Amino acid sequence: MSDPQQPQVPPYAQPQHPASGRYSQPAPHPQGYVLNGNSAQPGYPVPVANGNPPGRIGFIFGLIGIAVGLVANLATNILIYSGGYYAVEASSWVSTLFVLAIAGLALGFGIAGLRRPNAPHGQAGIAVGIGLAMIVGSVGSVVINAVGATLFRYF
């Protein structure tokens, strides 16, 4: 009886084992490659950072900005029905400036979170979206109110 024939395998596909013995050092890994500024060994996962603090902070600022905007809208409606136009105008400007500041923080932290390599970008992306939406909404509201007030005075 003869030994079964082994299929021919090219030498580069065969695993390399150290020749010295059972307790010898393993063969060194091939030179790594660079992907998105991070070096990694082929066949090994790229290390992932634990969370994304700027993205999380931006997300929290975005949620705070939404809550402040809703409370300011409610307060403005209460002031409208209770009278006092100057109180309504003052509270509207203060709340708009406060919401713009919070939206700027959410946008800034969100962008900083998106720029972190190898970090989760979900909350950072949401923070950027919330920040941009609040900025566009607040600036649009100010422009519409200014145009409406100007048209009311002249017509």
PDB file of N, CA, C and O in Angstrom, residues 25-93:
ATOM      1  N   GLN A  25      10.156  30.975  19.058  1.00  0.00           N
ATOM      2  CA  GLN A  25       9.364  32.168  18.779  1.00  0.00           C
ATOM      3  C   GLN A  25       8.632  31.989  17.454  1.00  0.00           C
ATOM      4  O   GLN A  25       9.171  31.431  16.518  1.00  0.00           O
ATOM      5  N   PRO A  26       7.406  32.502  17.352  1.00  0.00           N
ATOM      6  CA  PRO A  26       6.703  32.409  16.078  1.00  0.00           C
ATOM      7  C   PRO A  26       7.359  33.316  15.035  1.00  0.00           C
ATOM      8  O   PRO A  26       8.069  34.260  15.359  1.00  0.00           O
ATOM      9  N   ALA A  27       7.085  33.009  13.799  1.00  0.00           N
ATOM     10  CA  ALA A  27       7.647  33.809  12.711  1.00  0.00           C
ATOM     11  C   ALA A  27       7.088  35.224  12.792  1.00  0.00           C
ATOM     12  O   ALA A  27       5.922  35.415  13.156  1.00  0.00           O
ATOM     13  N   PRO A  28       7.893  36.234  12.494  1.00  0.00           N
ATOM     14  CA  PRO A  28       7.391  37.602  12.553  1.00  0.00           C
ATOM     15  C   PRO A  28       6.298  37.826  11.509  1.00  0.00           C
ATOM     16  O   PRO A  28       6.300  37.219  10.451  1.00  0.00           O
ATOM     17  N   HIS A  29       5.365  38.716  11.866  1.00  0.00           N
ATOM     18  CA  HIS A  29       4.274  39.034  10.947  1.00  0.00           C
ATOM     19  C   HIS A  29       4.807  39.891   9.808  1.00  0.00           C
ATOM     20  O   HIS A  29       5.757  40.636   9.978  1.00  0.00           O
ATOM     21  N   PRO A  30       4.172  39.823   8.648  1.00  0.00           N
ATOM     22  CA  PRO A  30       4.588  40.687   7.560  1.00  0.00           C
ATOM     23  C   PRO A  30       4.338  42.153   7.904  1.00  0.00           C
ATOM     24  O   PRO A  30       3.570  42.465   8.815  1.00  0.00           O
ATOM     25  N   GLN A  31       4.957  43.024   7.162  1.00  0.00           N
ATOM     26  CA  GLN A  31       4.841  44.464   7.402  1.00  0.00           C
ATOM     27  C   GLN A  31       3.379  44.889   7.283  1.00  0.00           C
ATOM     28  O   GLN A  31       2.675  44.461   6.394  1.00  0.00           O
ATOM     29  N   GLY A  32       2.915  45.735   8.197  1.00  0.00           N
ATOM     30  CA  GLY A  32       1.532  46.193   8.202  1.00  0.00           C
ATOM     31  C   GLY A  32       1.266  47.193   7.091  1.00  0.00           C
ATOM     32  O   GLY A  32       2.162  47.601   6.352  1.00  0.00           O
ATOM     33  N   TYR A  33       0.038  47.590   6.984  1.00  0.00           N
ATOM     34  CA  TYR A  33      -0.361  48.577   5.999  1.00  0.00           C
ATOM     35  C   TYR A  33      -1.057  49.714   6.724  1.00  0.00           C
ATOM     36  O   TYR A  33      -1.427  49.609   7.881  1.00  0.00           O
ATOM     37  N   VAL A  34      -1.242  50.820   6.023  1.00  0.00           N
ATOM     38  CA  VAL A  34      -1.853  51.994   6.628  1.00  0.00           C
ATOM     39  C   VAL A  34      -3.206  52.221   5.969  1.00  0.00           C
ATOM     40  O   VAL A  34      -3.314  52.272   4.751  1.00  0.00           O
ATOM     41  N   LEU A  35      -4.240  52.333   6.777  1.00  0.00           N
ATOM     42  CA  LEU A  35      -5.592  52.569   6.304  1.00  0.00           C
ATOM     43  C   LEU A  35      -6.181  53.712   7.121  1.00  0.00           C
ATOM     44  O   LEU A  35      -6.297  53.600   8.334  1.00  0.00           O
ATOM     45  N   ASN A  36      -6.510  54.807   6.470  1.00  0.00           N
ATOM     46  CA  ASN A  36      -7.079  55.984   7.143  1.00  0.00           C
ATOM     47  C   ASN A  36      -6.179  56.493   8.262  1.00  0.00           C
ATOM     48  O   ASN A  36      -6.648  56.890   9.310  1.00  0.00           O
ATOM     49  N   GLY A  37      -4.906  56.453   8.057  1.00  0.00           N
ATOM     50  CA  GLY A  37      -3.970  56.971   9.047  1.00  0.00           C
ATOM     51  C   GLY A  37      -3.679  56.028  10.184  1.00  0.00           C
ATOM     52  O   GLY A  37      -2.985  56.374  11.120  1.00  0.00           O
ATOM     53  N   ASN A  38      -4.209  54.824  10.157  1.00  0.00           N
ATOM     54  CA  ASN A  38      -3.998  53.864  11.232  1.00  0.00           C
ATOM     55  C   ASN A  38      -3.305  52.638  10.664  1.00  0.00           C
ATOM     56  O   ASN A  38      -3.740  52.067   9.679  1.00  0.00           O
ATOM     57  N   SER A  39      -2.237  52.246  11.297  1.00  0.00           N
ATOM     58  CA  SER A  39      -1.553  51.060  10.810  1.00  0.00           C
ATOM     59  C   SER A  39      -2.178  49.829  11.443  1.00  0.00           C
ATOM     60  O   SER A  39      -2.618  49.841  12.579  1.00  0.00           O
ATOM     61  N   ALA A  40      -2.261  48.786  10.681  1.00  0.00           N
ATOM     62  CA  ALA A  40      -2.819  47.537  11.182  1.00  0.00           C
ATOM     63  C   ALA A  40      -2.105  46.391  10.490  1.00  0.00           C
ATOM     64  O   ALA A  40      -1.599  46.531   9.387  1.00  0.00           O
ATOM     65  N   GLN A  41      -2.044  45.282  11.161  1.00  0.00           N
ATOM     66  CA  GLN A  41      -1.445  44.090  10.576  1.00  0.00           C
ATOM     67  C   GLN A  41      -2.491  43.405   9.714  1.00  0.00           C
ATOM     68  O   GLN A  41      -3.665  43.359  10.079  1.00  0.00           O
ATOM     69  N   PRO A  42      -2.096  42.856   8.594  1.00  0.00           N
ATOM     70  CA  PRO A  42      -3.075  42.135   7.777  1.00  0.00           C
ATOM     71  C   PRO A  42      -3.665  40.964   8.556  1.00  0.00           C
ATOM     72  O   PRO A  42      -2.966  40.241   9.239  1.00  0.00           O
ATOM     73  N   GLY A  43      -4.967  40.838   8.473  1.00  0.00           N
ATOM     74  CA  GLY A  43      -5.632  39.744   9.156  1.00  0.00           C
ATOM     75  C   GLY A  43      -6.035  40.062  10.581  1.00  0.00           C
ATOM     76  O   GLY A  43      -6.672  39.259  11.235  1.00  0.00           O
ATOM     77  N   TYR A  44      -5.638  41.207  11.100  1.00  0.00           N
ATOM     78  CA  TYR A  44      -5.991  41.594  12.454  1.00  0.00           C
ATOM     79  C   TYR A  44      -6.949  42.774  12.396  1.00  0.00           C
ATOM     80  O   TYR A  44      -6.790  43.667  11.578  1.00  0.00           O
ATOM     81  N   PRO A  45      -7.940  42.830  13.288  1.00  0.00           N
ATOM     82  CA  PRO A  45      -8.870  43.966  13.241  1.00  0.00           C
ATOM     83  C   PRO A  45      -8.186  45.244  13.702  1.00  0.00           C
ATOM     84  O   PRO A  45      -7.250  45.220  14.498  1.00  0.00           O
ATOM     85  N   VAL A  46      -8.667  46.357  13.170  1.00  0.00           N
ATOM     86  CA  VAL A  46      -8.161  47.658  13.567  1.00  0.00           C
ATOM     87  C   VAL A  46      -8.717  47.964  14.948  1.00  0.00           C
ATOM     88  O   VAL A  46      -9.912  47.777  15.192  1.00  0.00           O
ATOM     89  N   PRO A  47      -7.893  48.416  15.890  1.00  0.00           N
ATOM     90  CA  PRO A  47      -8.407  48.712  17.223  1.00  0.00           C
ATOM     91  C   PRO A  47      -9.420  49.851  17.167  1.00  0.00           C
ATOM     92  O   PRO A  47      -9.221  50.833  16.466  1.00  0.00           O
ATOM     93  N   VAL A  48     -10.511  49.704  17.905  1.00  0.00           N
ATOM     94  CA  VAL A  48     -11.566  50.699  17.923  1.00  0.00           C
ATOM     95  C   VAL A  48     -11.527  51.417  19.262  1.00  0.00           C
ATOM     96  O   VAL A  48     -11.382  50.788  20.304  1.00  0.00           O
ATOM     97  N   ALA A  49     -11.669  52.734  19.198  1.00  0.00           N
ATOM     98  CA  ALA A  49     -11.676  53.525  20.425  1.00  0.00           C
ATOM     99  C   ALA A  49     -12.942  53.224  21.221  1.00  0.00           C
ATOM    100  O   ALA A  49     -13.963  52.826  20.674  1.00  0.00           O
ATOM    101  N   ASN A  50     -12.862  53.403  22.512  1.00  0.00           N
ATOM    102  CA  ASN A  50     -14.017  53.167  23.371  1.00  0.00           C
ATOM    103  C   ASN A  50     -14.909  54.395  23.365  1.00  0.00           C
ATOM    104  O   ASN A  50     -14.708  55.324  24.121  1.00  0.00           O
ATOM    105  N   GLY A  51     -15.910  54.407  22.504  1.00  0.00           N
ATOM    106  CA  GLY A  51     -16.858  55.515  22.450  1.00  0.00           C
ATOM    107  C   GLY A  51     -16.317  56.708  21.698  1.00  0.00           C
ATOM    108  O   GLY A  51     -15.242  56.680  21.110  1.00  0.00           O
ATOM    109  N   ASN A  52     -17.118  57.755  21.698  1.00  0.00           N
ATOM    110  CA  ASN A  52     -16.776  58.995  21.015  1.00  0.00           C
ATOM    111  C   ASN A  52     -17.286  60.145  21.878  1.00  0.00           C
ATOM    112  O   ASN A  52     -18.393  60.633  21.680  1.00  0.00           O
ATOM    113  N   PRO A  53     -16.491  60.579  22.875  1.00  0.00           N
ATOM    114  CA  PRO A  53     -16.965  61.611  23.799  1.00  0.00           C
ATOM    115  C   PRO A  53     -17.422  62.900  23.127  1.00  0.00           C
ATOM    116  O   PRO A  53     -18.471  63.431  23.494  1.00  0.00           O
ATOM    117  N   PRO A  54     -16.692  63.460  22.130  1.00  0.00           N
ATOM    118  CA  PRO A  54     -17.216  64.688  21.512  1.00  0.00           C
ATOM    119  C   PRO A  54     -18.564  64.473  20.828  1.00  0.00           C
ATOM    120  O   PRO A  54     -19.445  65.331  20.904  1.00  0.00           O
ATOM    121  N   GLY A  55     -18.730  63.337  20.180  1.00  0.00           N
ATOM    122  CA  GLY A  55     -20.006  63.052  19.545  1.00  0.00           C
ATOM    123  C   GLY A  55     -21.134  62.927  20.553  1.00  0.00           C
ATOM    124  O   GLY A  55     -22.247  63.408  20.338  1.00  0.00           O
ATOM    125  N   ARG A  56     -20.849  62.266  21.680  1.00  0.00           N
ATOM    126  CA  ARG A  56     -21.856  62.109  22.725  1.00  0.00           C
ATOM    127  C   ARG A  56     -22.205  63.460  23.342  1.00  0.00           C
ATOM    128  O   ARG A  56     -23.387  63.756  23.588  1.00  0.00           O
ATOM    129  N   ILE A  57     -21.210  64.309  23.575  1.00  0.00           N
ATOM    130  CA  ILE A  57     -21.470  65.641  24.143  1.00  0.00           C
ATOM    131  C   ILE A  57     -22.301  66.473  23.177  1.00  0.00           C
ATOM    132  O   ILE A  57     -23.237  67.166  23.570  1.00  0.00           O
ATOM    133  N   GLY A  58     -21.956  66.422  21.886  1.00  0.00           N
ATOM    134  CA  GLY A  58     -22.733  67.143  20.884  1.00  0.00           C
ATOM    135  C   GLY A  58     -24.173  66.652  20.822  1.00  0.00           C
ATOM    136  O   GLY A  58     -25.111  67.450  20.682  1.00  0.00           O
ATOM    137  N   PHE A  59     -24.362  65.324  20.928  1.00  0.00           N
ATOM    138  CA  PHE A  59     -25.706  64.753  20.925  1.00  0.00           C
ATOM    139  C   PHE A  59     -26.500  65.265  22.120  1.00  0.00           C
ATOM    140  O   PHE A  59     -27.676  65.634  21.991  1.00  0.00           O
ATOM    141  N   ILE A  60     -25.871  65.321  23.289  1.00  0.00           N
ATOM    142  CA  ILE A  60     -26.552  65.816  24.494  1.00  0.00           C
ATOM    143  C   ILE A  60     -26.905  67.292  24.340  1.00  0.00           C
ATOM    144  O   ILE A  60     -28.009  67.720  24.684  1.00  0.00           O
ATOM    145  N   PHE A  61     -25.974  68.100  23.790  1.00  0.00           N
ATOM    146  CA  PHE A  61     -26.290  69.507  23.545  1.00  0.00           C
ATOM    147  C   PHE A  61     -27.446  69.644  22.561  1.00  0.00           C
ATOM    148  O   PHE A  61     -28.296  70.538  22.703  1.00  0.00           O
ATOM    149  N   GLY A  62     -27.495  68.780  21.564  1.00  0.00           N
ATOM    150  CA  GLY A  62     -28.601  68.818  20.613  1.00  0.00           C
ATOM    151  C   GLY A  62     -29.938  68.541  21.285  1.00  0.00           C
ATOM    152  O   GLY A  62     -30.927  69.229  21.030  1.00  0.00           O
ATOM    153  N   LEU A  63     -29.966  67.529  22.156  1.00  0.00           N
ATOM    154  CA  LEU A  63     -31.204  67.228  22.876  1.00  0.00           C
ATOM    155  C   LEU A  63     -31.595  68.371  23.817  1.00  0.00           C
ATOM    156  O   LEU A  63     -32.780  68.712  23.940  1.00  0.00           O
ATOM    157  N   ILE A  64     -30.610  68.973  24.464  1.00  0.00           N
ATOM    158  CA  ILE A  64     -30.895  70.123  25.343  1.00  0.00           C
ATOM    159  C   ILE A  64     -31.446  71.280  24.516  1.00  0.00           C
ATOM    160  O   ILE A  64     -32.389  71.966  24.925  1.00  0.00           O
ATOM    161  N   GLY A  65     -30.853  71.511  23.338  1.00  0.00           N
ATOM    162  CA  GLY A  65     -31.336  72.596  22.474  1.00  0.00           C
ATOM    163  C   GLY A  65     -32.774  72.384  22.033  1.00  0.00           C
ATOM    164  O   GLY A  65     -33.568  73.331  21.993  1.00  0.00           O
ATOM    165  N   ILE A  66     -33.124  71.139  21.705  1.00  0.00           N
ATOM    166  CA  ILE A  66     -34.510  70.847  21.322  1.00  0.00           C
ATOM    167  C   ILE A  66     -35.447  71.124  22.494  1.00  0.00           C
ATOM    168  O   ILE A  66     -36.502  71.746  22.328  1.00  0.00           O
ATOM    169  N   ALA A  67     -35.061  70.679  23.694  1.00  0.00           N
ATOM    170  CA  ALA A  67     -35.904  70.891  24.871  1.00  0.00           C
ATOM    171  C   ALA A  67     -36.058  72.377  25.179  1.00  0.00           C
ATOM    172  O   ALA A  67     -37.172  72.851  25.463  1.00  0.00           O
ATOM    173  N   VAL A  68     -34.965  73.135  25.101  1.00  0.00           N
ATOM    174  CA  VAL A  68     -35.034  74.577  25.373  1.00  0.00           C
ATOM    175  C   VAL A  68     -35.913  75.268  24.339  1.00  0.00           C
ATOM    176  O   VAL A  68     -36.707  76.160  24.666  1.00  0.00           O
ATOM    177  N   GLY A  69     -35.797  74.867  23.075  1.00  0.00           N
ATOM    178  CA  GLY A  69     -36.631  75.458  22.030  1.00  0.00           C
ATOM    179  C   GLY A  69     -38.110  75.194  22.261  1.00  0.00           C
ATOM    180  O   GLY A  69     -38.955  76.088  22.071  1.00  0.00           O
ATOM    181  N   LEU A  70     -38.447  73.962  22.690  1.00  0.00           N
ATOM    182  CA  LEU A  70     -39.854  73.652  22.955  1.00  0.00           C
ATOM    183  C   LEU A  70     -40.386  74.432  24.155  1.00  0.00           C
ATOM    184  O   LEU A  70     -41.504  74.960  24.125  1.00  0.00           O
ATOM    185  N   VAL A  71     -39.596  74.534  25.215  1.00  0.00           N
ATOM    186  CA  VAL A  71     -40.021  75.289  26.398  1.00  0.00           C
ATOM    187  C   VAL A  71     -40.144  76.772  26.063  1.00  0.00           C
ATOM    188  O   VAL A  71     -41.090  77.451  26.492  1.00  0.00           O
ATOM    189  N   ALA A  72     -39.226  77.310  25.267  1.00  0.00           N
ATOM    190  CA  ALA A  72     -39.294  78.718  24.875  1.00  0.00           C
ATOM    191  C   ALA A  72     -40.523  78.981  24.011  1.00  0.00           C
ATOM    192  O   ALA A  72     -41.174  80.029  24.154  1.00  0.00           O
ATOM    193  N   ASN A  73     -40.862  78.047  23.144  1.00  0.00           N
ATOM    194  CA  ASN A  73     -42.065  78.204  22.322  1.00  0.00           C
ATOM    195  C   ASN A  73     -43.314  78.214  23.197  1.00  0.00           C
ATOM    196  O   ASN A  73     -44.218  79.029  22.995  1.00  0.00           O
ATOM    197  N   LEU A  74     -43.361  77.330  24.172  1.00  0.00           N
ATOM    198  CA  LEU A  74     -44.492  77.295  25.100  1.00  0.00           C
ATOM    199  C   LEU A  74     -44.569  78.593  25.902  1.00  0.00           C
ATOM    200  O   LEU A  74     -45.651  79.178  26.055  1.00  0.00           O
ATOM    201  N   ALA A  75     -43.431  79.070  26.390  1.00  0.00           N
ATOM    202  CA  ALA A  75     -43.416  80.314  27.169  1.00  0.00           C
ATOM    203  C   ALA A  75     -43.841  81.506  26.313  1.00  0.00           C
ATOM    204  O   ALA A  75     -44.576  82.392  26.794  1.00  0.00           O
ATOM    205  N   THR A  76     -43.433  81.534  25.072  1.00  0.00           N
ATOM    206  CA  THR A  76     -43.825  82.625  24.181  1.00  0.00           C
ATOM    207  C   THR A  76     -45.333  82.611  23.958  1.00  0.00           C
ATOM    208  O   THR A  76     -45.976  83.670  23.968  1.00  0.00           O
ATOM    209  N   ASN A  77     -45.911  81.441  23.753  1.00  0.00           N
ATOM    210  CA  ASN A  77     -47.364  81.364  23.576  1.00  0.00           C
ATOM    211  C   ASN A  77     -48.107  81.787  24.829  1.00  0.00           C
ATOM    212  O   ASN A  77     -49.153  82.443  24.747  1.00  0.00           O
ATOM    213  N   ILE A  78     -47.597  81.422  25.993  1.00  0.00           N
ATOM    214  CA  ILE A  78     -48.233  81.851  27.241  1.00  0.00           C
ATOM    215  C   ILE A  78     -48.163  83.367  27.365  1.00  0.00           C
ATOM    216  O   ILE A  78     -49.137  84.030  27.752  1.00  0.00           O
ATOM    217  N   LEU A  79     -47.037  83.964  27.025  1.00  0.00           N
ATOM    218  CA  LEU A  79     -46.897  85.422  27.099  1.00  0.00           C
ATOM    219  C   LEU A  79     -47.793  86.128  26.083  1.00  0.00           C
ATOM    220  O   LEU A  79     -48.301  87.213  26.355  1.00  0.00           O
ATOM    221  N   ILE A  80     -47.979  85.536  24.925  1.00  0.00           N
ATOM    222  CA  ILE A  80     -48.847  86.157  23.909  1.00  0.00           C
ATOM    223  C   ILE A  80     -50.273  86.253  24.440  1.00  0.00           C
ATOM    224  O   ILE A  80     -50.932  87.296  24.313  1.00  0.00           O
ATOM    225  N   TYR A  81     -50.768  85.186  25.041  1.00  0.00           N
ATOM    226  CA  TYR A  81     -52.148  85.178  25.513  1.00  0.00           C
ATOM    227  C   TYR A  81     -52.329  85.945  26.819  1.00  0.00           C
ATOM    228  O   TYR A  81     -53.443  86.320  27.162  1.00  0.00           O
ATOM    229  N   SER A  82     -51.247  86.207  27.534  1.00  0.00           N
ATOM    230  CA  SER A  82     -51.374  86.987  28.764  1.00  0.00           C
ATOM    231  C   SER A  82     -51.165  88.473  28.524  1.00  0.00           C
ATOM    232  O   SER A  82     -51.401  89.273  29.409  1.00  0.00           O
ATOM    233  N   GLY A  83     -50.734  88.853  27.340  1.00  0.00           N
ATOM    234  CA  GLY A  83     -50.544  90.271  27.011  1.00  0.00           C
ATOM    235  C   GLY A  83     -49.085  90.662  27.177  1.00  0.00           C
ATOM    236  O   GLY A  83     -48.240  89.892  27.626  1.00  0.00           O
ATOM    237  N   GLY A  84     -48.771  91.859  26.782  1.00  0.00           N
ATOM    238  CA  GLY A  84     -47.411  92.372  26.926  1.00  0.00           C
ATOM    239  C   GLY A  84     -46.530  92.022  25.738  1.00  0.00           C
ATOM    240  O   GLY A  84     -45.779  91.050  25.785  1.00  0.00           O
ATOM    241  N   TYR A  85     -46.644  92.809  24.670  1.00  0.00           N
ATOM    242  CA  TYR A  85     -45.882  92.525  23.456  1.00  0.00           C
ATOM    243  C   TYR A  85     -44.377  92.609  23.691  1.00  0.00           C
ATOM    244  O   TYR A  85     -43.623  91.818  23.141  1.00  0.00           O
ATOM    245  N   TYR A  86     -43.939  93.571  24.516  1.00  0.00           N
ATOM    246  CA  TYR A  86     -42.492  93.717  24.730  1.00  0.00           C
ATOM    247  C   TYR A  86     -41.894  92.511  25.461  1.00  0.00           C
ATOM    248  O   TYR A  86     -40.764  92.126  25.215  1.00  0.00           O
ATOM    249  N   ALA A  87     -42.662  91.929  26.362  1.00  0.00           N
ATOM    250  CA  ALA A  87     -42.183  90.724  27.050  1.00  0.00           C
ATOM    251  C   ALA A  87     -42.059  89.567  26.065  1.00  0.00           C
ATOM    252  O   ALA A  87     -41.104  88.778  26.130  1.00  0.00           O
ATOM    253  N   VAL A  88     -43.010  89.481  25.126  1.00  0.00           N
ATOM    254  CA  VAL A  88     -42.953  88.422  24.114  1.00  0.00           C
ATOM    255  C   VAL A  88     -41.730  88.608  23.228  1.00  0.00           C
ATOM    256  O   VAL A  88     -40.991  87.657  22.947  1.00  0.00           O
ATOM    257  N   GLU A  89     -41.503  89.839  22.789  1.00  0.00           N
ATOM    258  CA  GLU A  89     -40.360  90.103  21.907  1.00  0.00           C
ATOM    259  C   GLU A  89     -39.039  89.851  22.621  1.00  0.00           C
ATOM    260  O   GLU A  89     -38.133  89.228  22.054  1.00  0.00           O
ATOM    261  N   ALA A  90     -38.919  90.291  23.863  1.00  0.00           N
ATOM    262  CA  ALA A  90     -37.679  90.086  24.613  1.00  0.00           C
ATOM    263  C   ALA A  90     -37.421  88.608  24.875  1.00  0.00           C
ATOM    264  O   ALA A  90     -36.298  88.117  24.674  1.00  0.00           O
ATOM    265  N   SER A  91     -38.444  87.880  25.289  1.00  0.00           N
ATOM    266  CA  SER A  91     -38.239  86.458  25.563  1.00  0.00           C
ATOM    267  C   SER A  91     -37.936  85.693  24.277  1.00  0.00           C
ATOM    268  O   SER A  91     -37.158  84.730  24.283  1.00  0.00           O
ATOM    269  N   SER A  92     -38.530  86.123  23.173  1.00  0.00           N
ATOM    270  CA  SER A  92     -38.265  85.467  21.893  1.00  0.00           C
ATOM    271  C   SER A  92     -36.811  85.662  21.477  1.00  0.00           C
ATOM    272  O   SER A  92     -36.145  84.710  21.035  1.00  0.00           O
ATOM    273  N   TRP A  93     -36.294  86.868  21.627  1.00  0.00           N
ATOM    274  CA  TRP A  93     -34.888  87.126  21.252  1.00  0.00           C
ATOM    275  C   TRP A  93     -33.920  86.375  22.158  1.00  0.00           C
ATOM    276  O   TRP A  93     -32.933  85.798  21.689  1.00  0.00           O
TER     277      TRP A  93
END
